[in-house]
């Protein structure tokens, strides 16, 4: 199972959490309003925050003065639509250490509704692409 296959696997929360446990990629799981529910060890190692520090926070914890607010809003608009979203952003690790990362956010469609799939959670992968 690869990251991009998660939504097509009728990914339940347990599938996503299992994937996060064994993946070497930095991953977080968020709820529908963007609160961080879980992060894996590679994400903690990359960003410097502990799981206790980020649970219930939003990804804005990584944003700073050079983060492109327009790019973040475009990313969030796609997420609100339940779509795959991707952006390359300047973000900040704990301690205000700047880094450039590519983030890909996938909706996890947990059940179907009359209006289409319901995205109860989102999983995001960060890849550091510069400093």
PDB file of C-alpha atoms in Angstrom, residues 47-49 61 92-98:
ATOM      1  CA  UNK A  47       9.239  19.170  12.643  1.00  0.00           C
ATOM      2  CA  UNK A  48      10.564  18.901  16.197  1.00  0.00           C
ATOM      3  CA  UNK A  49       7.219  18.904  18.004  1.00  0.00           C
ATOM      4  CA  UNK A  61       1.635  25.739  14.068  1.00  0.00           C
ATOM      5  CA  UNK A  92       8.886  26.498  10.318  1.00  0.00           C
ATOM      6  CA  UNK A  93      10.030  23.699  12.564  1.00  0.00           C
ATOM      7  CA  UNK A  94       9.883  24.009  16.324  1.00  0.00           C
ATOM      8  CA  UNK A  95      12.309  26.727  17.367  1.00  0.00           C
ATOM      9  CA  UNK A  96      11.375  28.810  14.296  1.00  0.00           C
ATOM     10  CA  UNK A  97      13.751  26.931  11.993  1.00  0.00           C
ATOM     11  CA  UNK A  98      12.693  27.639   8.392  1.00  0.00           C
TER      12      UNK A  98
END
